[in-house]
Amino acid sequence: MCLYQASNWWERAFATLESSELSPDGCMRVDTHSPFWVLPSILHRIPHPDPEANPISLGNSWGYPMFKRAYEVSTGNLLGETIVYDAALAFSGIYWNKPNDSGRRIVTSGGFPLVDSDRCADKATLLKLDAYREQRRSEYPARMKEWDEYERQWQEEERKHEEKEHLLRVRPSVEATPRPSSSAMQE
């Protein structure tokens, strides 16, 4: 039991920083860490975002173990951190909060709680989040149009390739048919 508790401490204390990202409003920095594990991954329980559910237990290998820490940019204070979770099985992305929920900021990563604070939760800061979401929404149709054009070009290339394949299959059979000899033509 002591070894397990110690492993919970050192997996965070000696973790490797993988990446950092700023919140769209510039108020928080979220650092992604990979835990330092001495014990093999099959000896660690894989958590589920719903605390009521416990579908996965010991004995399963992890795909991408990670945890995240959130800091307030202006002060450098730690605002919160997630549990160690398997990013290969978790929900993708960070949910930054809704702009109409001023006064309290709840941020999740992979479906797991990261921050529950009154910091960075004023109306002006949350309106920046709303502007970010609107920008992403307006980019979406342009990205879809770009994807549709790529898909059309790919289908055209595929059609040309199939035509070439068909011609290559037909042409050898045409060339393989016996031609009349010149003596037979003279008769």
Tab-separated table of C-alpha atoms in Angstrom:
chain	number	residue	atom	x	y	z
A	1	MET	CA	0.000	0.000	0.000
A	2	CYS	CA	2.876	2.402	0.776
A	3	LEU	CA	4.388	1.734	-2.638
A	4	TYR	CA	1.114	2.670	-4.335
A	5	GLN	CA	0.800	5.944	-2.377
A	6	ALA	CA	4.440	6.779	-3.083
A	7	SER	CA	3.882	6.095	-6.780
A	8	ASN	CA	0.963	8.566	-6.766
A	9	TRP	CA	3.328	11.209	-5.402
A	10	TRP	CA	6.330	10.609	-7.673
A	11	GLU	CA	4.273	10.214	-10.846
A	12	ARG	CA	3.517	13.952	-10.569
A	13	ALA	CA	6.678	15.134	-8.821
A	14	PHE	CA	8.977	13.737	-11.513
A	15	ALA	CA	6.587	14.168	-14.464
A	16	THR	CA	7.814	15.336	-17.866
A	17	LEU	CA	6.374	18.546	-19.314
A	18	GLU	CA	5.034	17.737	-22.786
A	19	SER	CA	3.394	20.985	-23.898
A	20	SER	CA	1.737	24.241	-22.804
A	21	GLU	CA	-1.185	26.152	-24.225
A	22	LEU	CA	-2.910	29.398	-23.378
A	23	SER	CA	-6.645	29.671	-22.955
A	24	PRO	CA	-8.354	31.601	-25.769
A	25	ASP	CA	-8.864	34.544	-23.391
A	26	GLY	CA	-5.171	34.543	-22.379
A	27	CYS	CA	-5.991	34.192	-18.688
A	28	MET	CA	-4.838	30.582	-18.081
A	29	ARG	CA	-1.894	28.464	-19.130
A	30	VAL	CA	-2.455	24.717	-19.222
A	31	ASP	CA	0.597	22.464	-19.058
A	32	THR	CA	0.371	18.856	-20.206
A	33	HIS	CA	2.592	16.365	-18.372
A	34	SER	CA	3.345	12.691	-18.817
A	35	PRO	CA	3.623	10.986	-15.426
A	36	PHE	CA	6.767	9.342	-14.158
A	37	TRP	CA	5.830	5.721	-13.642
A	38	VAL	CA	8.039	3.092	-12.071
A	39	LEU	CA	5.252	0.536	-11.944
A	40	PRO	CA	3.975	-0.813	-15.294
A	41	SER	CA	0.813	0.749	-16.680
A	42	ILE	CA	-1.222	-2.421	-16.129
A	43	LEU	CA	-0.909	-1.800	-12.365
A	44	HIS	CA	-2.599	1.609	-12.646
A	45	ARG	CA	-6.378	1.941	-12.809
A	46	ILE	CA	-7.674	3.748	-15.886
A	47	PRO	CA	-10.168	6.373	-14.646
A	48	HIS	CA	-13.440	7.259	-16.305
A	49	PRO	CA	-14.739	10.886	-16.581
A	50	ASP	CA	-17.960	9.836	-14.860
A	51	PRO	CA	-17.048	9.133	-11.209
A	52	GLU	CA	-20.106	6.887	-10.889
A	53	ALA	CA	-18.914	4.608	-13.696
A	54	ASN	CA	-16.023	2.244	-13.173
A	55	PRO	CA	-15.939	0.160	-16.343
A	56	ILE	CA	-12.169	-0.203	-16.575
A	57	SER	CA	-10.002	-1.668	-13.875
A	58	LEU	CA	-6.490	-2.928	-13.319
A	59	GLY	CA	-4.755	-5.064	-15.911
A	60	ASN	CA	-5.214	-2.884	-18.993
A	61	SER	CA	-2.350	-1.115	-20.738
A	62	TRP	CA	-2.567	2.656	-21.131
A	63	GLY	CA	-2.336	4.363	-24.524
A	64	TYR	CA	-1.174	7.852	-23.537
A	65	PRO	CA	-1.082	8.597	-19.797
A	66	MET	CA	-1.144	12.306	-18.979
A	67	PHE	CA	-2.358	14.941	-16.573
A	68	LYS	CA	-2.775	18.697	-16.900
A	69	ARG	CA	-2.109	21.631	-14.607
A	70	ALA	CA	-3.685	25.061	-15.024
A	71	TYR	CA	-1.991	28.294	-13.919
A	72	GLU	CA	-3.235	31.859	-13.880
A	73	VAL	CA	-1.040	33.760	-16.341
A	74	SER	CA	-0.974	37.065	-14.442
A	75	THR	CA	0.087	35.598	-11.074
A	76	GLY	CA	1.538	32.185	-11.911
A	77	ASN	CA	-0.681	30.610	-9.246
A	78	LEU	CA	-1.760	27.009	-9.679
A	79	LEU	CA	-5.510	26.932	-10.323
A	80	GLY	CA	-5.946	23.175	-10.498
A	81	GLU	CA	-4.884	19.890	-12.035
A	82	THR	CA	-6.537	16.804	-13.438
A	83	ILE	CA	-6.047	13.266	-12.261
A	84	VAL	CA	-3.724	11.111	-14.350
A	85	TYR	CA	-5.857	9.801	-17.209
A	86	ASP	CA	-5.450	7.980	-20.496
A	87	ALA	CA	-5.783	10.548	-23.274
A	88	ALA	CA	-6.298	7.729	-25.788
A	89	LEU	CA	-9.635	6.887	-24.090
A	90	ALA	CA	-10.727	10.339	-22.851
A	91	PHE	CA	-12.808	13.031	-24.543
A	92	SER	CA	-10.697	15.286	-26.708
A	93	GLY	CA	-9.864	18.872	-25.971
A	94	ILE	CA	-10.315	21.384	-23.212
A	95	TYR	CA	-13.706	22.828	-22.341
A	96	TRP	CA	-13.007	26.434	-21.294
A	97	ASN	CA	-16.471	27.360	-19.880
A	98	LYS	CA	-19.522	29.197	-21.167
A	99	PRO	CA	-19.449	33.001	-21.481
A	100	ASN	CA	-22.769	33.410	-19.663
A	101	ASP	CA	-21.541	31.667	-16.501
A	102	SER	CA	-19.726	34.677	-15.017
A	103	GLY	CA	-18.523	34.500	-11.437
A	104	ARG	CA	-17.376	30.870	-11.579
A	105	ARG	CA	-15.031	29.212	-14.069
A	106	ILE	CA	-15.163	25.447	-14.500
A	107	VAL	CA	-12.653	24.032	-16.954
A	108	THR	CA	-12.347	20.360	-17.893
A	109	SER	CA	-9.790	18.453	-19.930
A	110	GLY	CA	-10.586	15.095	-21.439
A	111	GLY	CA	-13.828	15.197	-19.461
A	112	PHE	CA	-11.964	15.402	-16.136
A	113	PRO	CA	-12.158	18.445	-13.809
A	114	LEU	CA	-9.205	20.809	-14.149
A	115	VAL	CA	-10.259	24.186	-12.663
A	116	ASP	CA	-13.197	25.229	-10.507
A	117	SER	CA	-12.434	28.794	-9.491
A	118	ASP	CA	-13.670	32.356	-9.385
A	119	ARG	CA	-10.366	33.457	-11.016
A	120	CYS	CA	-10.585	34.416	-14.723
A	121	ALA	CA	-14.378	34.317	-14.425
A	122	ASP	CA	-15.327	37.964	-14.864
A	123	LYS	CA	-17.740	38.951	-17.626
A	124	ALA	CA	-15.079	40.670	-19.795
A	125	THR	CA	-12.792	37.632	-19.757
A	126	LEU	CA	-15.629	35.256	-20.555
A	127	LEU	CA	-16.751	37.510	-23.437
A	128	LYS	CA	-13.305	36.903	-24.975
A	129	LEU	CA	-14.164	33.203	-24.911
A	130	ASP	CA	-17.419	33.955	-26.698
A	131	ALA	CA	-15.550	35.902	-29.409
A	132	TYR	CA	-13.144	32.975	-29.804
A	133	ARG	CA	-16.043	30.529	-30.229
A	134	GLU	CA	-17.703	32.770	-32.822
A	135	GLN	CA	-14.447	33.004	-34.765
A	136	ARG	CA	-14.127	29.211	-34.746
A	137	ARG	CA	-17.749	28.903	-35.873
A	138	SER	CA	-17.186	31.328	-38.759
A	139	GLU	CA	-14.052	29.398	-39.802
A	140	TYR	CA	-15.991	26.149	-39.903
A	141	PRO	CA	-17.858	26.732	-43.210
A	142	ALA	CA	-14.623	27.837	-44.883
A	143	ARG	CA	-12.869	24.712	-43.642
A	144	MET	CA	-15.769	22.556	-44.837
A	145	LYS	CA	-15.605	24.203	-48.273
A	146	GLU	CA	-11.851	23.546	-48.361
A	147	TRP	CA	-12.423	19.916	-47.386
A	148	ASP	CA	-15.151	19.520	-50.046
A	149	GLU	CA	-12.768	20.876	-52.699
A	150	TYR	CA	-10.048	18.487	-51.546
A	151	GLU	CA	-12.567	15.615	-51.656
A	152	ARG	CA	-13.662	16.600	-55.192
A	153	GLN	CA	-10.032	16.703	-56.396
A	154	TRP	CA	-9.315	13.363	-54.786
A	155	GLN	CA	-12.360	11.781	-56.473
A	156	GLU	CA	-11.290	13.238	-59.833
A	157	GLU	CA	-7.791	11.782	-59.413
A	158	GLU	CA	-9.320	8.461	-58.396
A	159	ARG	CA	-11.564	8.483	-61.494
A	160	LYS	CA	-8.568	9.214	-63.768
A	161	HIS	CA	-6.595	6.437	-62.108
A	162	GLU	CA	-9.455	3.963	-62.652
A	163	GLU	CA	-9.709	4.982	-66.313
A	164	LYS	CA	-5.980	4.338	-66.755
A	165	GLU	CA	-6.308	0.978	-65.024
A	166	HIS	CA	-9.222	0.075	-67.282
A	167	LEU	CA	-7.292	1.070	-70.416
A	168	LEU	CA	-4.296	-0.978	-69.292
A	169	ARG	CA	-6.535	-4.005	-68.746
A	170	VAL	CA	-8.300	-3.575	-72.120
A	171	ARG	CA	-5.230	-2.714	-74.229
A	172	PRO	CA	-3.266	-5.964	-73.567
A	173	SER	CA	-6.294	-8.030	-74.606
A	174	VAL	CA	-6.563	-6.031	-77.844
A	175	GLU	CA	-2.852	-6.520	-78.521
A	176	ALA	CA	-3.118	-10.223	-77.664
A	177	THR	CA	-5.721	-10.950	-80.338
A	178	PRO	CA	-4.069	-12.614	-83.314
A	179	ARG	CA	-3.536	-10.389	-86.308
A	180	PRO	CA	-3.964	-11.796	-89.738
A	181	SER	CA	-0.652	-12.573	-91.391
A	182	SER	CA	0.401	-10.634	-94.447
A	183	SER	CA	0.078	-13.771	-96.588
A	184	ALA	CA	-3.497	-14.271	-95.430
A	185	MET	CA	-4.243	-10.674	-96.314
A	186	GLN	CA	-2.857	-11.137	-99.810
A	187	GLU	CA	-5.174	-14.059	-100.549
